Coordinates of C-alpha atoms in Angstrom, one line a residue:
Chain G
M1 CA 66.3 94.1 71.3
G2 CA 65.4 97.5 70.8
T3 CA 61.9 96.8 69.4
I4 CA 60.6 95.1 73.0
K5 CA 60.8 98.8 74.4
D6 CA 58.1 99.2 77.0
R7 CA 56.3 96.1 75.9
Y8 CA 57.6 93.9 78.7
A9 CA 57.1 94.3 82.4
I10 CA 57.8 93.1 85.8
V11 CA 54.5 92.6 87.7
G12 CA 55.7 90.8 90.7
V13 CA 58.5 90.6 93.1
G14 CA 58.9 88.9 96.3
E15 CA 61.5 87.2 98.9
S16 CA 61.8 84.6 101.8
E17 CA 63.1 85.3 104.9
R18 CA 67.1 86.1 105.2
S19 CA 69.2 84.6 107.4
R20 CA 72.7 82.9 108.3
K21 CA 71.0 79.7 109.1
S22 CA 67.7 78.8 107.3
G23 CA 67.6 75.6 108.7
T24 CA 65.4 74.5 105.6
T25 CA 66.3 73.9 102.0
P26 CA 66.7 76.1 98.9
L27 CA 63.2 74.6 97.6
H28 CA 61.4 75.8 100.7
L29 CA 62.8 79.4 100.4
A30 CA 62.1 79.6 96.6
L31 CA 58.4 78.7 97.2
D32 CA 58.1 81.4 100.0
A33 CA 59.7 83.7 97.3
A34 CA 57.5 82.6 94.5
H35 CA 54.3 82.9 96.6
A36 CA 55.2 86.3 97.8
A37 CA 55.8 87.4 94.3
I38 CA 52.5 85.9 92.7
K39 CA 50.7 87.1 95.3
D40 CA 52.4 90.7 94.8
A41 CA 51.3 90.5 91.1
G42 CA 47.6 89.5 91.8
L43 CA 48.0 86.2 89.7
K44 CA 47.5 82.5 90.5
P45 CA 50.4 79.9 90.4
T46 CA 48.9 78.4 87.5
D47 CA 49.1 81.6 85.7
I48 CA 52.6 81.1 85.5
D49 CA 53.7 78.9 82.3
G50 CA 57.6 79.5 82.4
F51 CA 59.9 79.0 85.4
M52 CA 63.8 79.7 85.1
N53 CA 66.4 79.8 87.7
Y54 CA 70.1 80.2 87.7
N55 CA 72.2 78.6 90.4
E56 CA 75.7 77.2 91.2
G57 CA 74.8 73.6 92.0
D58 CA 73.2 75.0 95.3
S59 CA 69.9 75.3 94.9
C60 CA 66.3 73.5 93.7
T61 CA 65.5 73.0 90.0
S62 CA 62.5 75.0 88.5
H63 CA 60.8 71.8 87.9
Q64 CA 60.7 71.2 91.4
L65 CA 59.4 74.7 92.3
A66 CA 56.5 74.3 89.6
T67 CA 55.6 71.0 91.0
Y68 CA 55.2 72.0 94.4
L69 CA 53.4 75.1 93.5
G70 CA 50.9 72.6 91.8
V71 CA 51.9 73.9 88.1
R72 CA 52.6 71.9 85.2
P73 CA 54.5 74.3 83.3
K74 CA 55.1 74.6 79.7
Y75 CA 58.9 75.6 80.1
V76 CA 61.7 75.1 82.6
K77 CA 65.3 76.4 82.4
D78 CA 68.2 76.1 85.0
I79 CA 71.0 77.7 84.3
Q80 CA 74.5 77.8 85.7
G81 CA 75.4 81.2 86.6
G82 CA 75.8 84.1 89.1
G83 CA 75.6 87.8 88.9
A84 CA 74.1 89.2 85.7
S85 CA 72.0 86.1 85.3
T86 CA 69.0 87.7 86.6
E87 CA 68.9 90.1 83.4
M88 CA 70.0 87.3 81.4
L89 CA 66.9 85.3 82.3
I90 CA 64.5 88.2 82.0
A91 CA 66.0 88.8 78.6
D92 CA 65.4 85.1 77.7
A93 CA 61.9 85.2 79.4
V94 CA 60.9 88.2 77.0
A95 CA 62.3 86.4 74.0
L96 CA 60.1 83.2 74.4
I97 CA 56.8 85.6 75.3
E98 CA 57.6 87.5 72.3
A99 CA 58.1 84.2 70.3
G100 CA 54.6 83.3 71.6
Q101 CA 56.1 80.5 73.5
L102 CA 54.9 81.4 76.9
N103 CA 52.8 84.3 78.5
T104 CA 54.2 84.8 82.0
V105 CA 58.0 83.8 83.4
L106 CA 58.7 83.3 87.2
I107 CA 62.6 83.8 87.8
Y108 CA 64.2 82.9 90.8
R109 CA 67.4 82.5 92.7
S110 CA 67.4 80.4 95.8
M111 CA 70.3 79.6 97.9
N112 CA 71.5 78.5 101.4
G113 CA 74.6 81.0 100.6
S114 CA 75.5 81.0 104.1
S115 CA 74.9 77.4 105.7
G116 CA 75.2 75.6 102.6
T117 CA 77.5 76.4 99.9
R118 CA 79.6 79.7 100.4
V119 CA 81.3 81.4 97.8
G120 CA 83.6 83.5 99.6
R121 CA 85.3 80.4 101.2
G122 CA 86.9 79.6 98.0
Y123 CA 86.3 76.7 95.8
D124 CA 87.6 73.2 95.3
P125 CA 91.2 73.6 94.0
D126 CA 91.2 70.8 91.8
M127 CA 87.8 71.2 90.4
L128 CA 89.0 75.0 89.6
Q129 CA 92.0 74.1 87.6
G130 CA 90.1 72.3 85.4
A131 CA 86.8 74.4 85.3
L132 CA 88.4 78.1 85.3
S133 CA 89.9 79.0 81.9
G134 CA 93.5 79.1 82.8
G135 CA 93.0 77.5 86.5
S136 CA 96.1 75.8 86.7
F137 CA 97.7 79.6 86.2
V138 CA 95.9 81.0 89.2
I139 CA 95.1 78.1 91.6
P140 CA 98.7 77.2 92.7
Y141 CA 99.5 80.8 93.9
G142 CA 96.6 80.6 96.3
S143 CA 94.2 82.6 94.1
A144 CA 90.6 80.9 94.7
S145 CA 88.1 83.5 96.0
P146 CA 86.4 86.0 94.3
S147 CA 87.9 88.6 96.5
Q148 CA 91.3 87.7 95.2
W149 CA 90.4 87.8 91.7
F150 CA 88.4 90.8 92.0
G151 CA 91.2 92.4 94.1
M152 CA 93.7 91.9 91.2
Y153 CA 91.4 94.3 89.0
A154 CA 90.7 96.6 91.6
T155 CA 94.3 97.3 92.6
R156 CA 95.6 98.2 88.9
H157 CA 92.3 100.3 88.5
M158 CA 92.9 102.1 91.6
H159 CA 96.3 102.9 90.9
E160 CA 95.5 104.5 87.2
T161 CA 92.6 106.3 88.3
G162 CA 93.7 107.8 91.9
I163 CA 90.4 105.8 93.7
T164 CA 91.4 105.3 97.2
K165 CA 90.5 103.2 99.9
E166 CA 88.4 105.9 101.9
H167 CA 86.5 106.1 98.4
L168 CA 85.8 102.5 98.8
G169 CA 84.5 103.3 102.2
H170 CA 82.2 105.7 100.6
V171 CA 80.5 103.0 98.8
C172 CA 80.0 101.0 102.0
L173 CA 78.9 103.7 103.9
S174 CA 76.4 105.0 101.6
F175 CA 74.7 101.2 101.5
Y176 CA 75.0 100.7 105.0
E177 CA 73.2 104.0 105.6
H178 CA 70.1 102.7 103.3
A179 CA 70.3 99.1 105.1
Q180 CA 69.5 101.5 108.4
R181 CA 66.4 102.9 106.7
N182 CA 65.5 99.0 105.7
P183 CA 64.0 96.9 108.6
K184 CA 64.6 93.7 106.4
A185 CA 68.2 94.5 105.7
F186 CA 70.3 92.0 107.4
L187 CA 72.8 94.6 108.7
H188 CA 69.6 96.9 109.7
G189 CA 71.1 98.4 113.1
K190 CA 74.6 97.8 112.6
P191 CA 75.8 101.4 110.9
L192 CA 79.2 102.0 109.7
T193 CA 81.1 104.8 110.1
M194 CA 84.5 105.6 108.1
E195 CA 86.5 105.5 110.9
N196 CA 85.4 101.7 111.8
Y197 CA 85.8 101.0 107.9
L198 CA 89.3 102.3 107.7
A199 CA 90.2 100.2 111.1
T200 CA 88.8 97.0 109.6
P201 CA 91.5 94.8 108.5
D202 CA 91.8 93.4 104.8
I203 CA 90.9 90.0 103.9
S204 CA 92.3 90.2 100.4
S205 CA 93.4 93.9 99.5
P206 CA 91.9 96.4 98.9
F207 CA 88.8 94.6 100.4
N208 CA 87.8 94.3 104.1
I209 CA 84.6 92.5 105.4
H210 CA 82.8 95.5 104.5
D211 CA 83.6 95.8 100.8
S212 CA 82.5 92.5 100.5
C213 CA 78.8 91.0 99.9
L214 CA 77.0 89.5 102.9
E215 CA 76.5 85.6 102.3
L216 CA 73.1 84.7 103.6
D217 CA 70.3 81.9 103.1
E218 CA 67.6 83.6 100.9
G219 CA 65.5 83.0 97.9
N220 CA 64.1 85.8 95.6
A221 CA 61.6 85.7 92.8
I222 CA 60.8 88.1 89.9
I223 CA 57.7 87.8 87.5
V224 CA 57.9 88.8 83.8
T225 CA 55.1 89.4 81.5
S226 CA 53.9 91.3 78.4
A227 CA 52.5 94.9 78.6
E228 CA 49.2 93.4 77.6
K229 CA 49.1 90.7 80.1
A230 CA 50.2 93.3 82.8
K231 CA 46.8 94.9 82.7
D232 CA 45.3 91.6 84.6
C233 CA 47.8 91.8 87.5
T234 CA 46.8 94.0 90.3
S235 CA 50.3 95.3 90.8
K236 CA 51.6 98.5 89.2
P237 CA 53.8 97.4 86.1
V238 CA 57.2 98.2 85.9
Y239 CA 58.1 98.5 82.1
I240 CA 61.3 97.2 80.5
M241 CA 62.7 100.2 78.5
G242 CA 65.9 98.2 77.3
M243 CA 68.2 95.4 78.2
A244 CA 71.7 94.3 77.1
A245 CA 71.8 91.1 78.5
R246 CA 75.1 89.3 77.7
Q247 CA 78.3 90.5 76.5
C248 CA 81.8 88.5 77.0
H249 CA 85.0 90.2 77.7
P250 CA 86.8 90.0 74.5
H251 CA 89.4 88.0 75.9
A252 CA 89.2 84.1 76.7
H253 CA 92.2 84.5 79.0
Y254 CA 91.0 87.4 81.1
W255 CA 93.7 87.2 83.4
N256 CA 96.1 88.7 80.7
D257 CA 93.8 91.9 80.3
I258 CA 92.6 93.1 83.6
D259 CA 91.9 96.7 82.4
Q260 CA 88.7 96.2 80.3
V261 CA 85.4 94.7 81.9
A262 CA 82.3 93.4 80.2
S263 CA 80.1 96.4 81.7
D264 CA 81.9 98.5 79.2
Y265 CA 80.5 96.8 76.3
V266 CA 77.0 96.5 78.0
A267 CA 76.6 100.2 78.6
E268 CA 76.7 101.5 75.2
E269 CA 73.9 99.0 73.9
L270 CA 71.9 99.4 76.9
Y271 CA 71.3 103.1 76.3
E272 CA 70.8 102.8 72.9
N273 CA 68.2 100.2 73.2
A274 CA 66.5 102.0 76.1
G275 CA 66.9 105.5 74.4
V276 CA 67.9 107.4 77.4
T277 CA 71.2 108.5 78.7
P278 CA 72.9 108.5 82.0
D279 CA 71.6 111.7 83.0
D280 CA 68.0 110.3 82.6
I281 CA 68.5 107.9 85.2
D282 CA 66.7 108.6 88.7
V283 CA 67.6 105.6 90.7
A284 CA 70.0 102.8 90.4
S285 CA 71.1 99.3 91.6
I286 CA 74.5 98.7 90.8
Y287 CA 75.9 95.2 91.3
D288 CA 77.8 95.1 94.5
C289 CA 79.7 91.7 95.3
F290 CA 82.5 94.4 96.3
S291 CA 82.6 98.0 96.8
W292 CA 85.1 98.6 94.0
V293 CA 82.8 96.6 91.2
V294 CA 80.3 99.5 91.8
M295 CA 83.1 102.1 91.3
R296 CA 84.1 100.3 88.3
Q297 CA 80.5 100.2 86.7
L298 CA 79.8 103.8 87.5
E299 CA 82.7 104.6 85.0
A300 CA 81.5 101.7 82.6
Y301 CA 77.8 103.0 82.7
G302 CA 78.7 106.9 82.2
F303 CA 77.6 107.9 85.6
A304 CA 81.3 109.6 86.3
K305 CA 84.2 110.1 84.2
R306 CA 87.0 107.9 84.7
G307 CA 89.5 109.6 87.2
E308 CA 86.3 111.3 88.8
V309 CA 84.3 108.3 90.3
G310 CA 86.2 108.4 93.9
D311 CA 84.8 112.2 94.0
F312 CA 81.4 111.1 92.8
V313 CA 80.9 108.8 95.8
A314 CA 82.6 111.1 98.4
E315 CA 80.2 113.8 97.7
G316 CA 77.4 111.3 98.9
N317 CA 75.8 111.0 95.2
L318 CA 75.0 107.2 96.1
K319 CA 72.9 108.2 99.1
I320 CA 69.0 108.6 99.1
G321 CA 68.8 112.5 98.1
G322 CA 72.1 112.3 96.1
K323 CA 72.5 112.5 92.4
L324 CA 72.3 108.8 91.8
P325 CA 70.7 107.1 94.8
T326 CA 72.0 103.5 94.6
N327 CA 71.2 100.1 96.2
T328 CA 68.4 101.8 98.5
A329 CA 67.7 98.7 100.3
G330 CA 71.4 98.4 101.1
G331 CA 72.3 96.2 98.4
M332 CA 74.4 92.9 98.7
L333 CA 77.1 94.6 100.9
S334 CA 74.3 95.2 103.8
E335 CA 70.7 93.8 102.6
G336 CA 71.3 90.7 101.4
Y337 CA 72.9 88.6 98.8
T338 CA 71.3 86.5 95.9
H339 CA 73.9 87.2 93.3
G340 CA 71.8 90.2 92.3
M341 CA 68.3 89.6 92.3
N342 CA 67.6 91.3 95.5
N343 CA 68.9 94.5 93.8
A344 CA 66.8 93.9 90.8
I345 CA 63.6 93.7 93.4
E346 CA 64.4 97.0 94.9
I347 CA 64.6 98.9 91.9
V348 CA 60.9 97.6 90.9
R349 CA 59.7 98.6 94.3
Q350 CA 61.5 102.2 94.0
L351 CA 60.0 102.7 90.6
R352 CA 56.5 101.7 91.7
H353 CA 56.9 104.0 94.7
D354 CA 56.2 101.5 97.3
Y355 CA 57.9 103.5 99.9
E356 CA 55.9 106.5 99.2
G357 CA 55.6 108.9 102.7
T358 CA 58.9 107.3 104.2
D359 CA 62.7 108.1 103.9
R360 CA 63.6 105.3 102.0
Q361 CA 61.5 106.5 98.8
V362 CA 63.5 108.1 96.0
E363 CA 61.1 110.9 95.4
D364 CA 59.5 111.1 92.1
C365 CA 61.7 108.4 90.6
K366 CA 60.9 107.4 87.1
I367 CA 63.8 105.7 85.4
G368 CA 66.0 103.1 87.3
I369 CA 68.9 101.0 86.2
C370 CA 69.7 97.7 87.3
T371 CA 73.2 96.2 86.4
G372 CA 74.4 92.6 86.9
W373 CA 78.3 91.2 86.9
A374 CA 79.2 87.9 86.9
G375 CA 83.1 88.5 87.1
P376 CA 84.9 90.7 84.8
D377 CA 83.9 88.8 81.7
I378 CA 80.3 88.7 81.8
A379 CA 77.7 91.2 82.5
G380 CA 74.2 92.4 81.9
A381 CA 71.9 95.1 82.6
M382 CA 68.4 96.8 82.3
I383 CA 66.6 100.1 82.3
L384 CA 63.2 100.0 83.7
R385 CA 60.5 103.0 84.1
N386 CA 57.2 103.3 85.8
Chain R
M1 CA 116.4 79.9 94.6
T2 CA 115.7 76.0 94.9
Q3 CA 114.4 74.3 97.6
A4 CA 112.8 70.6 97.6
T5 CA 110.0 70.2 100.0
T6 CA 109.1 67.1 101.3
A7 CA 105.1 67.6 101.8
Y8 CA 104.0 70.0 99.7
Q9 CA 100.2 70.6 100.5
K10 CA 99.5 73.6 97.9
P11 CA 97.6 72.6 94.7
I12 CA 100.1 71.5 91.9
P13 CA 99.8 72.9 88.6
L14 CA 97.9 70.5 86.5
K15 CA 99.3 69.6 83.3
D16 CA 96.9 69.2 80.4
I17 CA 97.1 68.7 76.5
D18 CA 97.1 72.6 76.1
N19 CA 99.5 73.6 79.0
A20 CA 102.0 70.9 79.2
P21 CA 104.8 72.3 77.1
Y22 CA 104.6 75.5 79.5
W23 CA 104.7 73.5 82.7
D24 CA 107.2 71.0 81.1
A25 CA 109.7 74.1 80.8
A26 CA 108.9 75.3 84.2
D27 CA 110.1 71.8 85.5
Q28 CA 113.5 72.6 83.7
H29 CA 113.3 75.9 85.0
Q30 CA 112.7 77.7 81.8
L31 CA 110.0 79.8 80.5
A32 CA 108.2 78.7 77.4
L33 CA 105.2 80.9 75.9
Q34 CA 102.7 79.9 73.1
K35 CA 102.4 82.1 69.9
C36 CA 100.4 82.1 67.0
D37 CA 102.2 81.6 63.7
D38 CA 99.7 83.5 61.8
C39 CA 98.9 86.4 63.6
H40 CA 102.1 86.4 65.7
A41 CA 100.0 87.3 69.3
Y42 CA 101.0 85.3 72.3
S43 CA 98.7 83.5 74.1
Q44 CA 99.0 83.5 78.0
P45 CA 97.6 81.2 79.3
P46 CA 98.3 78.8 76.4
G47 CA 95.1 77.3 74.8
P48 CA 94.1 74.8 71.8
T49 CA 93.9 77.8 69.3
C50 CA 94.9 81.2 69.4
A51 CA 92.7 83.2 71.3
K52 CA 93.4 86.2 69.4
C53 CA 92.4 85.2 65.6
G54 CA 91.3 81.5 66.4
S55 CA 94.2 80.2 64.2
G56 CA 95.3 76.7 65.0
N57 CA 98.9 77.2 64.0
V58 CA 100.4 77.9 67.2
S59 CA 103.8 76.8 68.4
W60 CA 106.0 77.4 71.5
E61 CA 108.7 79.8 72.0
Q62 CA 111.4 79.1 74.4
L63 CA 112.5 82.2 76.5
G64 CA 115.2 80.7 78.7
D65 CA 115.6 81.2 82.3
D66 CA 116.4 85.1 82.7
I67 CA 113.0 86.5 82.9
K68 CA 112.5 90.2 84.3
A69 CA 109.3 92.0 84.3
T70 CA 107.3 94.6 86.6
V71 CA 104.3 94.2 88.9
Y72 CA 101.2 95.1 86.9
S73 CA 98.7 94.4 89.7
Y74 CA 98.8 92.6 92.9
V75 CA 96.6 91.3 96.1
V76 CA 97.8 90.8 99.4
S77 CA 95.7 88.0 100.8
Y78 CA 95.3 87.7 104.7
R79 CA 93.2 84.5 104.7
P80 CA 94.2 80.9 103.1
F81 CA 91.7 80.1 100.6
L82 CA 93.3 76.9 99.7
P83 CA 95.4 74.2 101.4
G84 CA 98.9 74.8 102.0
F85 CA 98.6 78.7 102.3
Q86 CA 97.8 78.8 106.0
D87 CA 101.5 79.2 107.0
E88 CA 102.3 81.7 104.9
L89 CA 100.4 84.6 105.4
P90 CA 99.8 87.2 104.0
T91 CA 100.6 85.8 100.6
I92 CA 101.2 88.1 97.5
I93 CA 99.8 87.3 94.6
A94 CA 100.8 89.3 91.5
L95 CA 100.3 89.8 88.0
A96 CA 103.5 90.1 86.4
Q97 CA 104.3 92.0 83.0
L98 CA 107.3 90.8 81.3
D99 CA 110.1 93.4 80.0
N100 CA 110.6 91.6 76.8
V101 CA 107.1 90.5 76.0
P102 CA 104.8 93.5 77.6
E103 CA 101.8 92.1 76.0
V104 CA 102.2 89.0 78.3
K105 CA 101.3 89.0 82.1
I106 CA 101.8 86.2 84.4
M107 CA 100.6 85.3 87.7
G108 CA 102.7 84.4 90.6
N109 CA 103.4 84.8 94.2
I110 CA 106.0 87.4 95.0
L111 CA 108.5 85.8 97.4
N112 CA 111.0 87.5 99.8
C113 CA 109.0 90.6 99.6
Q114 CA 107.7 92.7 102.6
E115 CA 104.2 94.2 101.8
K116 CA 105.5 97.7 102.8
D117 CA 108.0 97.5 99.7
L118 CA 105.1 96.1 97.4
E119 CA 104.0 98.6 94.8
I120 CA 102.7 98.5 91.0
G121 CA 105.9 99.0 88.6
M122 CA 108.3 97.3 91.0
P123 CA 111.0 95.2 89.2
I124 CA 110.8 91.6 89.6
Q125 CA 112.5 88.6 88.5
M126 CA 111.3 85.2 87.5
T127 CA 112.5 82.1 89.9
W128 CA 111.4 78.5 90.1
V129 CA 110.5 76.6 93.1
D130 CA 110.9 72.9 93.0
I131 CA 108.0 71.7 94.6
T132 CA 108.1 67.8 94.0
E133 CA 110.7 65.8 92.8
D134 CA 110.1 66.4 89.3
R135 CA 107.8 69.7 89.5
A136 CA 108.7 73.2 89.8
L137 CA 106.7 76.2 90.0
L138 CA 107.3 79.7 88.4
Q139 CA 107.3 82.3 91.2
W140 CA 108.8 86.0 91.3
I141 CA 111.2 87.8 93.6
P142 CA 112.1 91.4 93.9
V143 CA 114.7 92.7 91.8
T144 CA 118.0 93.8 94.3
N145 CA 120.6 96.0 93.4

């Protein structure tokens, strides 16, 4: 996909209110997010001819959303997916626009992630034994929550690299600090100290509640179009320099190989497509379903060498003012959680310099990275510029 | 260690067309592993074909009942995410690397283990817990000298 460099852009972003109990349906939340993104782009709903979403059986369909926007679209697509799906669907949208099938695509993720289906509570055991590859070798042992699955990877990686619980705490503290600058962050007004972090009991080692993403009711939307069509929008376009949309972990049975993650494979292709190196990145959104997942990706995407990631975060490099300001709205640990899309929205806003004149703006940032992680086996990422 | 329980609440491993030989062996307190006749790689968990080379020429190797391993990684779980675990918290869930076949790792709980004694690399031994009249579950216990 190297040939797409700078020829496609994100021209609109928007979100609904976020809460623990929306009192409404994912369709309403999706409509709120879509209206906000369309307004942000300066478009009319009928300018959108493609609608896409990812869900885990917990959302409305693209067809429903288009219907209630008063649009008869050319194309709708609903995929089963979690983290990394934002990047995958943006890649699909670019491919369809490139093929001349569509002009402008709205991608959304809407969920009652707190009051409805809640991932962190674990999944139905009988469903999982059949659906998860090798499920019957995992579920009978009580392992049914992402905190337990990723914890197994984290414990081994921390053992090998010397990353400590306190290092994980620095990831949390950095993002919580950003949330204190973002009035719309769910944990705005709830700062975190290392003392409090370390005193909080684990849910599944090595993770406590602060290491885990918030589960909220929320809808997000992003609009993608060609650089040519972006000129018709009132927003400042953020151009896609490169993407690496999907890579599977080399093993079908990932419980037998917890040392590799898909991000290791995505990184090389991503930088090659975008024509930049990690040193060129000014601002980052790193998928943060758990604090450790950020650490492992910082290593995979070349921001710190293996064995040095702990020091990198302890030095404050993830904070605004650090070497790699990351998850500057608070991330999924403290702003909100839509399986990654809220982090993608934030990177767009940073690159547009929407926060100019405030302490939230990463000064003079030009190039940003946004990564997704759908478990160790699937990853996606994109590099954007203003 | 064998204990019969009358009302087992936890999920019972589902046997299917691909994994039945593994769980049938477990029910007899034995370990069986799937192996590829072409590339000679083990497949754990087992599948319809070899996950390393795609060959359909797979067979089962019997490894007996004296299985030693070390802890490759682990999670200590303080909340029950599945039925039946609420009475046995915290639950230790570990990935065991087999001594004789180090390329194979098998998940299980470590029973009779204090959290403070748990560490990566610690020696453990396979055991079987009878969970119903005709089913048994592979588990692990610390090796004691």
